[in-house]
Short mmCIF file of C-alpha atoms in Angstrom, two decimals:
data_model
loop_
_atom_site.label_atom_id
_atom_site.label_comp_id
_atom_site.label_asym_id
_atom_site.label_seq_id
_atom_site.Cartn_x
_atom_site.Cartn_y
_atom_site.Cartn_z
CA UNK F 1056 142.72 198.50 51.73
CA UNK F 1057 146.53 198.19 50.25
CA UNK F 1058 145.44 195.78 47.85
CA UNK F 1059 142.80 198.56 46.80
CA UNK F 1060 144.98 201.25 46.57
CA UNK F 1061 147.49 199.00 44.66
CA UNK F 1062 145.02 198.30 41.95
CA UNK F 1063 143.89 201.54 41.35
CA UNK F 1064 147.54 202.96 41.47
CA UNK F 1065 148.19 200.21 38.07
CA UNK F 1066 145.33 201.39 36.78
CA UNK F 1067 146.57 205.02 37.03
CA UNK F 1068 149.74 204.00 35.83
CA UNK F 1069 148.49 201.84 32.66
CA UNK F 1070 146.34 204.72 31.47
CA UNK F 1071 149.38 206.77 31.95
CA UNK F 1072 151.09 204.55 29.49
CA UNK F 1073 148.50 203.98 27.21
CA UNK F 1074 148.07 200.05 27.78
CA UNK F 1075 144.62 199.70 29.26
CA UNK F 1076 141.19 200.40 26.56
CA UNK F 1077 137.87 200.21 27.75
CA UNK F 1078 135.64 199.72 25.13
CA UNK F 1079 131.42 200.15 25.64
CA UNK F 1080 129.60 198.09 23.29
CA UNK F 1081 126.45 199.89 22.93
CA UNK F 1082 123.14 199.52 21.39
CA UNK F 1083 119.57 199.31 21.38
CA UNK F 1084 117.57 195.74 22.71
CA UNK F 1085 118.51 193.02 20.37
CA UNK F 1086 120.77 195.20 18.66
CA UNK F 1087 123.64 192.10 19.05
CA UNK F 1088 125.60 193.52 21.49
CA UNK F 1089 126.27 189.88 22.87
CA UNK F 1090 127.02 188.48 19.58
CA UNK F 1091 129.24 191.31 18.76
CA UNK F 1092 131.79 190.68 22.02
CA UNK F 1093 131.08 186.98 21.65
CA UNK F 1094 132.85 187.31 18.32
CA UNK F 1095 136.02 189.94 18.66
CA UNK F 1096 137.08 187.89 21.71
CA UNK F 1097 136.88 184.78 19.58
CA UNK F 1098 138.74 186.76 16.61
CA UNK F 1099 141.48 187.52 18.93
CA UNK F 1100 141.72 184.53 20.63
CA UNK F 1101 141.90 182.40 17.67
CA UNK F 1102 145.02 184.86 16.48
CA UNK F 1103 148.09 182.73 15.77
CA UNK F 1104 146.08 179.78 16.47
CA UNK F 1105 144.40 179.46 12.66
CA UNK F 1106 146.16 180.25 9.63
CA UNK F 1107 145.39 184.51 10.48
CA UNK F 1108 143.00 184.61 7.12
CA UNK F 1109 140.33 185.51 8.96
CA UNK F 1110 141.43 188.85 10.13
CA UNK F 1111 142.72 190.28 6.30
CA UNK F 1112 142.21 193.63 6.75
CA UNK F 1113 143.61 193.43 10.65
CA UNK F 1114 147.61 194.75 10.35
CA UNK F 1115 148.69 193.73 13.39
CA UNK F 1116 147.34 190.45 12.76
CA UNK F 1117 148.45 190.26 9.50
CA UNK F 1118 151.94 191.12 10.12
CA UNK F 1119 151.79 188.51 12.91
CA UNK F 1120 152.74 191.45 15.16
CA UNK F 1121 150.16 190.17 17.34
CA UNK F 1122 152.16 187.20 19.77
CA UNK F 1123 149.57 186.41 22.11
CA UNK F 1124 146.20 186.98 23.17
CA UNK F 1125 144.31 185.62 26.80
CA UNK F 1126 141.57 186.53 28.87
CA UNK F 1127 142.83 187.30 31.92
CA UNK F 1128 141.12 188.41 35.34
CA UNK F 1129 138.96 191.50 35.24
CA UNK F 1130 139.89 194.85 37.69
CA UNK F 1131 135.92 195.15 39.09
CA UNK F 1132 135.37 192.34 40.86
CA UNK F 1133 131.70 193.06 41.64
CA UNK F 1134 130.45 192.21 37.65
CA UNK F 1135 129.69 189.53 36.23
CA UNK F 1136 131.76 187.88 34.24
CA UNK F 1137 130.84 188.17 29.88
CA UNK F 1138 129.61 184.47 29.67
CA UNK F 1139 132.18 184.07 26.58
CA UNK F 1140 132.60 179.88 27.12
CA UNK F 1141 128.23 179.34 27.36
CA UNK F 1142 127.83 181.24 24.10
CA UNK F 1143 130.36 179.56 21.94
CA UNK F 1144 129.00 176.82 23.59
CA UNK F 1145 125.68 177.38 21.85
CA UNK F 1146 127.26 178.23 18.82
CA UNK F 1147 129.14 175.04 18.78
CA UNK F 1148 126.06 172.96 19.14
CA UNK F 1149 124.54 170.28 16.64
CA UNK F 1150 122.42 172.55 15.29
CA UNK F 1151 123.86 175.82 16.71
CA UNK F 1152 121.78 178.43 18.08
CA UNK F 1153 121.79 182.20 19.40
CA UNK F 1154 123.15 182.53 23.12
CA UNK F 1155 120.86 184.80 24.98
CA UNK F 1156 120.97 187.89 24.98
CA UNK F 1157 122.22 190.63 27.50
CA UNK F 1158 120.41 190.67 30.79
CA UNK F 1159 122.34 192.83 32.50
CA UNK F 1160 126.41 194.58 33.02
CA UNK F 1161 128.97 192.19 32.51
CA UNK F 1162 132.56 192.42 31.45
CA UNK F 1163 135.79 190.86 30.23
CA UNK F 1164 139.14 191.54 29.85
CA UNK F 1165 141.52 190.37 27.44
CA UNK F 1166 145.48 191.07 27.90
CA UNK F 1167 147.08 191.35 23.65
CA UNK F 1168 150.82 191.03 23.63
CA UNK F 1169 152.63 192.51 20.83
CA UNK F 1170 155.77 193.33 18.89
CA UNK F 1171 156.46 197.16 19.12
CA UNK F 1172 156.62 198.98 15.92
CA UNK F 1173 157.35 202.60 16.62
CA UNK F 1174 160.47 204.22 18.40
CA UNK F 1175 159.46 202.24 21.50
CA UNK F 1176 160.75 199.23 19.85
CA UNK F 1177 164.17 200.62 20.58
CA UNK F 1178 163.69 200.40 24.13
CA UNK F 1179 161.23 197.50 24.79
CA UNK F 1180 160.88 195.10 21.89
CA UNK F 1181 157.29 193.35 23.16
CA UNK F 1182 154.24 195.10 24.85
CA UNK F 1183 151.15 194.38 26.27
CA UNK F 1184 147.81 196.65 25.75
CA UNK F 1185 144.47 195.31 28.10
CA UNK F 1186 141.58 195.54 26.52
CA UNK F 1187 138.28 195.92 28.95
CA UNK F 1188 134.97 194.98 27.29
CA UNK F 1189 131.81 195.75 28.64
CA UNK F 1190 128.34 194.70 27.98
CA UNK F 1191 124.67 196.21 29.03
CA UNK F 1192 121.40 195.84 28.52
CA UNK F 1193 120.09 197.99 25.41
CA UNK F 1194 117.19 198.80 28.07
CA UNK F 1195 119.21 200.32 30.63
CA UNK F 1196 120.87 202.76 27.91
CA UNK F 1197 117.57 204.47 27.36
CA UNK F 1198 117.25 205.44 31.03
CA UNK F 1199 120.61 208.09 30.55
CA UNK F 1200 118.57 210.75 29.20
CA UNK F 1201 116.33 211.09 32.44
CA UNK F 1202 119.47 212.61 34.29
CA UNK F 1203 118.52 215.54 32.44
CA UNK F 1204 114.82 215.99 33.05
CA UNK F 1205 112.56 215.97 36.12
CA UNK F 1206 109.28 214.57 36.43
CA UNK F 1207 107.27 216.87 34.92
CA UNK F 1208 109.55 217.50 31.86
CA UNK F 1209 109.87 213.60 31.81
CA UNK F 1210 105.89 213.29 31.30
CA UNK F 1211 105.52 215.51 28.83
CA UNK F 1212 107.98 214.27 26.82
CA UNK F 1213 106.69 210.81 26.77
CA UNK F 1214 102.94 213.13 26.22
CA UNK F 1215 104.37 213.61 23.05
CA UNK F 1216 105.22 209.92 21.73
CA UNK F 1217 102.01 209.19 22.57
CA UNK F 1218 100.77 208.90 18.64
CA UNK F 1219 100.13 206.02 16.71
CA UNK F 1220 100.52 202.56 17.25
CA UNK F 1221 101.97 204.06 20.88
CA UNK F 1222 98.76 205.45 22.13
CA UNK F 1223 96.59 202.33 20.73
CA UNK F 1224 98.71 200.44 23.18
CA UNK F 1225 98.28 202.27 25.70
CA UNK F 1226 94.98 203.29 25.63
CA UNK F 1227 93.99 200.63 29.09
CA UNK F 1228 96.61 202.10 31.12
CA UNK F 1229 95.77 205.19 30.55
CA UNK F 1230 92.32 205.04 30.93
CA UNK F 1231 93.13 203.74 34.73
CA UNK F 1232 95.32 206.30 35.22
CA UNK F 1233 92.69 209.28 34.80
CA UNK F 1234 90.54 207.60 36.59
CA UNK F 1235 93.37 208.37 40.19
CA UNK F 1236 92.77 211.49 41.90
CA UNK F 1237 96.58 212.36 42.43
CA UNK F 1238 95.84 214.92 45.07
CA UNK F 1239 94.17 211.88 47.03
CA UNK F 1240 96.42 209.49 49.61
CA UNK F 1241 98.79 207.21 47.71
CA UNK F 1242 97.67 203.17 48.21
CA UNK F 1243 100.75 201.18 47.40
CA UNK F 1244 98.50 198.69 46.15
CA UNK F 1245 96.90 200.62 43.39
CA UNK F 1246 100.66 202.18 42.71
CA UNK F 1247 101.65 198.97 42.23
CA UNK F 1248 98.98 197.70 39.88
CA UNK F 1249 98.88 201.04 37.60
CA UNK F 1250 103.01 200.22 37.21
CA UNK F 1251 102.34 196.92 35.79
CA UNK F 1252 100.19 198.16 33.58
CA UNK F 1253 102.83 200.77 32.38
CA UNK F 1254 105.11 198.20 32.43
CA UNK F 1255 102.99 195.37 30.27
CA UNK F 1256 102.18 198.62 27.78
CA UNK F 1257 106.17 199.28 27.57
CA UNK F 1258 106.45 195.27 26.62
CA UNK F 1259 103.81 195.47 24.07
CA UNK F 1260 105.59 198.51 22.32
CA UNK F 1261 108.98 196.43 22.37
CA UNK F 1262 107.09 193.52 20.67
CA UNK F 1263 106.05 195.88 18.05
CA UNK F 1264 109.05 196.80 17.21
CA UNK F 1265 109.33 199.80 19.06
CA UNK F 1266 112.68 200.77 20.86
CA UNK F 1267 112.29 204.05 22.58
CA UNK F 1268 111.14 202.92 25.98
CA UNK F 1269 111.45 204.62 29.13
CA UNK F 1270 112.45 203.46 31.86
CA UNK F 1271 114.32 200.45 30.47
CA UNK F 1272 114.80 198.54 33.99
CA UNK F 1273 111.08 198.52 33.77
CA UNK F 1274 111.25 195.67 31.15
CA UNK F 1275 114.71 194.36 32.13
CA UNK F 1276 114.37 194.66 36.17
CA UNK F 1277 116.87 192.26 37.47
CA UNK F 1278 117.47 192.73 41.22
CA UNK F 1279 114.50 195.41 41.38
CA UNK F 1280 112.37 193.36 39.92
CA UNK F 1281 109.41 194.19 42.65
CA UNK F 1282 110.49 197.18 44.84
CA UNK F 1283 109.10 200.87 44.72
CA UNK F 1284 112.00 201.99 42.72
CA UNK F 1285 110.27 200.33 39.53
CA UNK F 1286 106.35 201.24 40.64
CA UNK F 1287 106.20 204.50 39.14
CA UNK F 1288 105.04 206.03 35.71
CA UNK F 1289 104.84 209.48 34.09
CA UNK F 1290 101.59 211.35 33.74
CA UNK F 1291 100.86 211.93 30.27
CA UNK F 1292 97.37 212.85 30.72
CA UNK F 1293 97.93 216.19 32.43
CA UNK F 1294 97.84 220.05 30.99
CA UNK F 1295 99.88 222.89 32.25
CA UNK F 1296 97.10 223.40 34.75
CA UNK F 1297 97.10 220.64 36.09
CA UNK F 1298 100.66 220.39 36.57
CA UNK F 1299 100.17 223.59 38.78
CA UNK F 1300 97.93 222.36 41.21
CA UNK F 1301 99.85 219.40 41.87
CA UNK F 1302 102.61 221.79 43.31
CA UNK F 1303 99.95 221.56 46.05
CA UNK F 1304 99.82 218.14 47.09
CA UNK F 1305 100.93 216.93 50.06
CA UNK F 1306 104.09 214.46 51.10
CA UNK F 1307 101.61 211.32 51.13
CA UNK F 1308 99.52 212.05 47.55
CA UNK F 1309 99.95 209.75 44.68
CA UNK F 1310 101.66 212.86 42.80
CA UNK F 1311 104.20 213.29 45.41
CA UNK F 1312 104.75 209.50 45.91
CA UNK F 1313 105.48 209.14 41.94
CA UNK F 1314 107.64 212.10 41.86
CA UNK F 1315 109.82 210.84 44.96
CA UNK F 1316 109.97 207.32 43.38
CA UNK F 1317 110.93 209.31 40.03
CA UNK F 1318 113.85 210.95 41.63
CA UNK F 1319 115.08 208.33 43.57
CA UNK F 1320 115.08 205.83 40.37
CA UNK F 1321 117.28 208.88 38.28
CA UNK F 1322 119.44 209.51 41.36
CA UNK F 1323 120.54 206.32 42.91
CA UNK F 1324 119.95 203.89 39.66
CA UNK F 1325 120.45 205.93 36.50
CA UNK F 1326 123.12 207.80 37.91
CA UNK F 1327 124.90 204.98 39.63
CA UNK F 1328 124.80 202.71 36.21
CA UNK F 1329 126.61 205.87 34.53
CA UNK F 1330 129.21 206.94 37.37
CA UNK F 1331 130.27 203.30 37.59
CA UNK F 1332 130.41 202.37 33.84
CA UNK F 1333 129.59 205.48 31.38
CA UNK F 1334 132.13 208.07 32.44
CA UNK F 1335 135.17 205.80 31.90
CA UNK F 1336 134.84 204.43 28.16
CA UNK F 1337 137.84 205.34 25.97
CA UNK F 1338 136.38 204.20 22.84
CA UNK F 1339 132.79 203.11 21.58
CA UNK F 1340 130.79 201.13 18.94
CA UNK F 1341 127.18 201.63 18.56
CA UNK F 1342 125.17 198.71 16.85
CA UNK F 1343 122.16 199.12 14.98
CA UNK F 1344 119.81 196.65 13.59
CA UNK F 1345 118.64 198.49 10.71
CA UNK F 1346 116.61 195.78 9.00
CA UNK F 1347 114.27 194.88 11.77
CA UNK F 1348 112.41 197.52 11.80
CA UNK F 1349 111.67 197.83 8.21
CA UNK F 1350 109.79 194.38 9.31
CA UNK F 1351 106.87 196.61 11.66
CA UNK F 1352 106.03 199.95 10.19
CA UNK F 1353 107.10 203.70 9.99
CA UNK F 1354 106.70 204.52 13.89
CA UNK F 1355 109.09 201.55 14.63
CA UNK F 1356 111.67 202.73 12.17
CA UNK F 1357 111.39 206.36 13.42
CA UNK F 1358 111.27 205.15 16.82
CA UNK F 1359 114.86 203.29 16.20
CA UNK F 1360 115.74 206.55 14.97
CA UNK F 1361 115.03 208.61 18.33
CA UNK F 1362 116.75 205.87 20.31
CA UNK F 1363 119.76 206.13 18.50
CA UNK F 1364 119.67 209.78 19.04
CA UNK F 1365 119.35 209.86 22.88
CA UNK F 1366 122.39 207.68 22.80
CA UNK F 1367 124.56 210.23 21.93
CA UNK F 1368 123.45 212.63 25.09
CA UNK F 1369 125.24 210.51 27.70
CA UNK F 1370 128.76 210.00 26.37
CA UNK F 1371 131.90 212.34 26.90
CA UNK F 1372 133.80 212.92 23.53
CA UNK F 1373 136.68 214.12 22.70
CA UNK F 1374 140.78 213.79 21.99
CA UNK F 1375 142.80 211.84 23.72
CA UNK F 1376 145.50 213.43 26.39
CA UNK F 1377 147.79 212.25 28.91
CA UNK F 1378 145.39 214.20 31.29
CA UNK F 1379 142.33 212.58 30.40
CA UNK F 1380 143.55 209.16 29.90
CA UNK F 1381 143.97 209.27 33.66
CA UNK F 1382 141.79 211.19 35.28
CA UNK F 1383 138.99 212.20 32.57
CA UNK F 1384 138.56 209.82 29.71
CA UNK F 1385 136.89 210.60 26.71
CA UNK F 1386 135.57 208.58 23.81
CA UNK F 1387 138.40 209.35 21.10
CA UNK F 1388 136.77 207.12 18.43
CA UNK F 1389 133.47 206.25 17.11
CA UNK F 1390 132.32 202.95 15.08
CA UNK F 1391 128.43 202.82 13.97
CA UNK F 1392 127.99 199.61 12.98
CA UNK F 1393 124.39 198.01 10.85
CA UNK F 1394 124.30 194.60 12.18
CA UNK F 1395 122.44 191.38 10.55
CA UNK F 1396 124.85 192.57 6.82
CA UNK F 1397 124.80 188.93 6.13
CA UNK F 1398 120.59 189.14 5.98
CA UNK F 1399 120.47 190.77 2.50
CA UNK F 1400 123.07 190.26 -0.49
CA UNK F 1401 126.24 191.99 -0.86
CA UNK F 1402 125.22 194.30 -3.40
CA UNK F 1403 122.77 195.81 -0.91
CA UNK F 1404 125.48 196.48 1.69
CA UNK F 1405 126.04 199.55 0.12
CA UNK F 1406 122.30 200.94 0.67
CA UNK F 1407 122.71 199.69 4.62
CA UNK F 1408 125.89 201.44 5.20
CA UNK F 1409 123.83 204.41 3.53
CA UNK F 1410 120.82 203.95 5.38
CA UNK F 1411 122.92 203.94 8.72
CA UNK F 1412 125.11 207.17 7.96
CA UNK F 1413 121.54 209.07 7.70
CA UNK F 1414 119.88 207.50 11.06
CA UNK F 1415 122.56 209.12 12.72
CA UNK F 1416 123.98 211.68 11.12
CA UNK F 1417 122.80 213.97 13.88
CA UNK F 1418 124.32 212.42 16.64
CA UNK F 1419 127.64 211.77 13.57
CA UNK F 1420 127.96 215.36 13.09
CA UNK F 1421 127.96 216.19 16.50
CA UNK F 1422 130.75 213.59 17.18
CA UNK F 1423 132.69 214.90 14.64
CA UNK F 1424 132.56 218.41 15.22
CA UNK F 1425 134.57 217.83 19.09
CA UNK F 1426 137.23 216.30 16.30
CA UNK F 1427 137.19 212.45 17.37
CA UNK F 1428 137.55 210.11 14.55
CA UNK F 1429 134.36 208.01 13.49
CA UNK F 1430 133.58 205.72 11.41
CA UNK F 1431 130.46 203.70 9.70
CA UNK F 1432 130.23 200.08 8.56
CA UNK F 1433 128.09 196.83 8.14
CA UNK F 1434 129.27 193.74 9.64
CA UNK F 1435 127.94 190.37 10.53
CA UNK F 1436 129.22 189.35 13.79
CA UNK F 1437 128.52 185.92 13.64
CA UNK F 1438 127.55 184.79 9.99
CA UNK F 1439 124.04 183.31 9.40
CA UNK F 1440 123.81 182.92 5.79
CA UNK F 1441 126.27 182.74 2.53
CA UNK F 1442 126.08 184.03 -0.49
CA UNK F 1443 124.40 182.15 -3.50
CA UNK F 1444 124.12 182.54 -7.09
CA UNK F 1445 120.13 181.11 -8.10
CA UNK F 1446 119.77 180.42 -12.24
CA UNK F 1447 116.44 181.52 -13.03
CA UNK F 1448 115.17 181.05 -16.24
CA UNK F 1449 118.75 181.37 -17.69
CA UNK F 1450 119.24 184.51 -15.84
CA UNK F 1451 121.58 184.79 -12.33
CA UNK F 1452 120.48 186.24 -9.65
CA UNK F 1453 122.26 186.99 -6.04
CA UNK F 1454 120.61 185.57 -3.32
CA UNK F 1455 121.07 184.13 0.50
CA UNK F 1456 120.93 181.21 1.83
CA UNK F 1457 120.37 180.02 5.42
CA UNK F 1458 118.55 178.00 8.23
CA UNK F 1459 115.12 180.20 8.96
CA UNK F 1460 114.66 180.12 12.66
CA UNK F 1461 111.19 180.23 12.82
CA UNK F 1462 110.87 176.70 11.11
CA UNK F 1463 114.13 175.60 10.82
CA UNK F 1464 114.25 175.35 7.23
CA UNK F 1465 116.96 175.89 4.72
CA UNK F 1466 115.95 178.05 2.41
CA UNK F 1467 117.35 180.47 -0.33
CA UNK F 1468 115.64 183.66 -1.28
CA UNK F 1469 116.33 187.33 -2.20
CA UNK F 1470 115.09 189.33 0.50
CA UNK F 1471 114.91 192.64 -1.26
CA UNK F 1472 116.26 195.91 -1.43
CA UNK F 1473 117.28 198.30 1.03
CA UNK F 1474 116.44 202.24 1.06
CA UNK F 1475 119.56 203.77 0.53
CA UNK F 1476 117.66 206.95 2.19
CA UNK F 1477 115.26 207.14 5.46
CA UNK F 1478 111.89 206.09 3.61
CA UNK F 1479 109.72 208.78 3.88
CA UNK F 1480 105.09 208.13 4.48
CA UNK F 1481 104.74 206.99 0.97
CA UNK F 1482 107.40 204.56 0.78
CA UNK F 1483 105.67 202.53 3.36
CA UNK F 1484 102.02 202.45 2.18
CA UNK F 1485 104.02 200.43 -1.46
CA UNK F 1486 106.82 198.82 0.21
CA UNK F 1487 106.68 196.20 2.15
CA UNK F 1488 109.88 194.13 4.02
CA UNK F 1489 110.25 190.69 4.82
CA UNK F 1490 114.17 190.23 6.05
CA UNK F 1491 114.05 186.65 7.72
CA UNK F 1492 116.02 185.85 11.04
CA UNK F 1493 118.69 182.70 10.45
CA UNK F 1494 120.15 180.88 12.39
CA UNK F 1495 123.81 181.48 13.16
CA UNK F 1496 126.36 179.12 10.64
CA UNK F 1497 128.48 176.46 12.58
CA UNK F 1498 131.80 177.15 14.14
CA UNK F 1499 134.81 177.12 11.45
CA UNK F 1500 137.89 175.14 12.46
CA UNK F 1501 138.97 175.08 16.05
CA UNK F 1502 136.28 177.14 17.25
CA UNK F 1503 136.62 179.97 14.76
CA UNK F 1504 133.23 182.12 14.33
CA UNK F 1505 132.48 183.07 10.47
CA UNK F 1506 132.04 186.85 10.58
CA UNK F 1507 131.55 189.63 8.03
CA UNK F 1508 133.96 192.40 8.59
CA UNK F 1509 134.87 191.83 12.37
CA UNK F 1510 138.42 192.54 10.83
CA UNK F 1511 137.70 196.12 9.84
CA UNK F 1512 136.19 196.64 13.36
CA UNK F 1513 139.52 195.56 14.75
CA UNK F 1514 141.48 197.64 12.53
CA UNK F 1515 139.80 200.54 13.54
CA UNK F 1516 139.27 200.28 17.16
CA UNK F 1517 142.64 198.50 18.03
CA UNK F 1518 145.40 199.19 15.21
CA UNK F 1519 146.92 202.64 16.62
CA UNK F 1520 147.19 201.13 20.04
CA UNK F 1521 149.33 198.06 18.47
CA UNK F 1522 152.20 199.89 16.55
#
């Protein structure tokens, strides 16, 4: 118990002072959340160890201000640790390859020592800030927004995506599902069957491309993999009537049985996940893979879009106080990133940076009006291609040039432009995308991971916090 209280009384004390940041890394599924951490720790770490060209447009860096940089022994014991050394261990390999991605919460802490710049200097010439990094299933993130609604509102919300390419894919669990009188006696059997069906719909929509999908642990179960928690599923088939009666039904009925499984899943699983993690982030990126979906259709793209949107419904924002650093943080700055930069050429960055300011300018303006600072940018965590120049009949042309992953060929193509502006119906019955997936370029020297921008991400996240 003293060594509890201890730990929580430095914590108090460091966000007192200003020398502990927790960051959330957020995003949707295979946004590159993992590659993302994988490669700031490795910036860092490699600080001072390389010649510090790789981090131009990081001051601190720079300047050399920065002295040292270590990971160091995380404050919640109970996670898992970020599995930093397996990843760079795939990227190190003959030929490298993509760790896996994020299967559920893990974290890592790095401890950054560096020379004071301000009046502090005067009294302490070094300091050290910790920097916690947290990573999470893109899944689970979706699941925030059901704090919000109850059953019934739940339903009819996910009523309404049911258009498209949705319902098509859903079409043989739903036919099951009218086919249960919910008034009758719940079997845990056929609860349990109708669930995997829901849940084998929900992975058919991701492999299409499709990100909104609710609930998230339903694809990604880990540890309740199995139990009732994850044997539920909303009823999309029902009117206002219907709804009505169902107020009727008794404790044991399949309607009451869903609802109680419902409640308990937002109460003791969503809720947990965001009392233990969510309410404590200082500062935030959120990744988006904007390319991707141009790959499936419309619905996906759109689909990306409402994802992104719920996002911004579970996050506290606002300035930065002595108060609130200790005993209500708030998200005081906001980085959108568009992931995967290095899949088109450089003169398209422009149009992704574009295309990314408009997905979420909703959720942006919202941010911006409580007065935190954001910002919007294209990176490539870990690089996957270079730049080329191809001759073509006497004329140049920019191009990219990379190891496809789904042969393993090196090739070098152009792979088009990118709508500087959400495309709207038309635009996809002419236009059609083919952005290839690379695999990642081997590991510069001593370890170093080639990135695209990693240095403006540091700048902005990390540079007030290091003068």
């Amino acid at each position: 118990m003293f060594n509890y209280i201890q730990k929580e009384l430095d914590n108090l004390i460091d966000r007192g002072f200003d020398r502990t940041l927790r960051l959330a890394v957020t995003g949707l599924s295979r946004s590159g959340k993992t590659a993302f951490i994988t490669s700031l720790v490795n910036q860092l770490l490699h600080i001072n160890m390389v010649d510090n060209t790789h981090l131009p447009l990081f001051n601190a860096a720079r300047e050399k201000r920065i002295l040292a940089v270590k990971r160091i022994e995380q404050r919640l014991m109970h996670i898992p640790r970020f599995e930093y050394e397996n990843n760079l261990k795939c990227l190190a390999d003959d030929p490298p390859h993509w760790p896996n991605s994020t299967r559920g919460v893990s974290e890592t802490r790095l401890a950054i020592r560096y020379q004071q710049t301000g009046l502090l200097r005067h009294l302490k010439e070094t300091s050290t800030l910790y920097l916690d990094i947290f990573d999470y299933p893109g899944e689970w993130l979706l699941d925030l927004p059901l704090l919000e609604l109850n059953f019934q509102q739940w339903s009819e919300q996910q009523r309404e995506f049911m258009q498209g390419q949705r319902l098509e894919l859903a079409r043989q669990w739903m036919t099951k599902l009218a086919q249960i009188d919910l008034l009758a006696k719940a079997d845990e059997e056929v609860l349990a069957q109708l669930a995997k069906d829901y849940t084998q719909f929900l992975l058919a929509c991701k492999e299409k491309g499709l990100h909104f999908i609710q609930p998230g642990r339903f694809v990604l179960p880990g540890e309740l993999e199995g139990s009732p928690a994850v044997q539920f599923f909303p009823l999309v088939h029902l009117n206002s009537e219907q709804w009505n009666l169902l107020k009727k039904a008794s404790g044991s009925s399949y309607f009451a049985v869903l609802a109680k499984r419902y409640d308990y899943y937002c109460q003791h699983i969503v809720k947990g996940f965001y009392r233990d993690y969510f309410s404590t982030f200082d500062r935030q990126v959120i990744l988006a893979d904007c390319l991707t979906p141009l790959n499936h259709s419309q619905q996906a793209f759109l689909d990306m879009q409402e994802g992104l949107q719920q996002l911004f419904q579970s996050f506290h924002y606002g300035k930065r106080t002595f108060l609130n650093r200790i005993f209500s943080p708030q998200i005081d700055k906001l980085m959108f990133l568009a992931t995967k930069a290095d899949h088109i050429t450089k003169e398209q960055r422009h149009n992704l940076a574009s295309l990314l300011r408009q997905l979420v300018q909703e959720g942006g303006r919202y941010v911006e009006y409580e007065g935190i600072e954001t910002a919007y940018s294209v990176i490539a965590a870990i690089r996957a291609t270079q730049q080329v120049t191809v001759n073509q009949n006497g004329k140049l042309y920019s191009a990219i040039q990379g190891i496809r992953q789904k042969d393993q060929q090196k090739i070098t193509l152009y792979p088009g432009e990118v709508p500087s502006r959400l495309p709207n119906a038309p635009f996809w019955q002419t236009q059609r995308f083919e952005f290839d997936q690379f695999e990642p370029q081997p590991l510069e020297q001593d370890g170093l991971i080639p990135h695209l921008r990693m240095d403006a991400v540091l700048q902005f996240l990390l540079a007030d916090k290091l003068d």
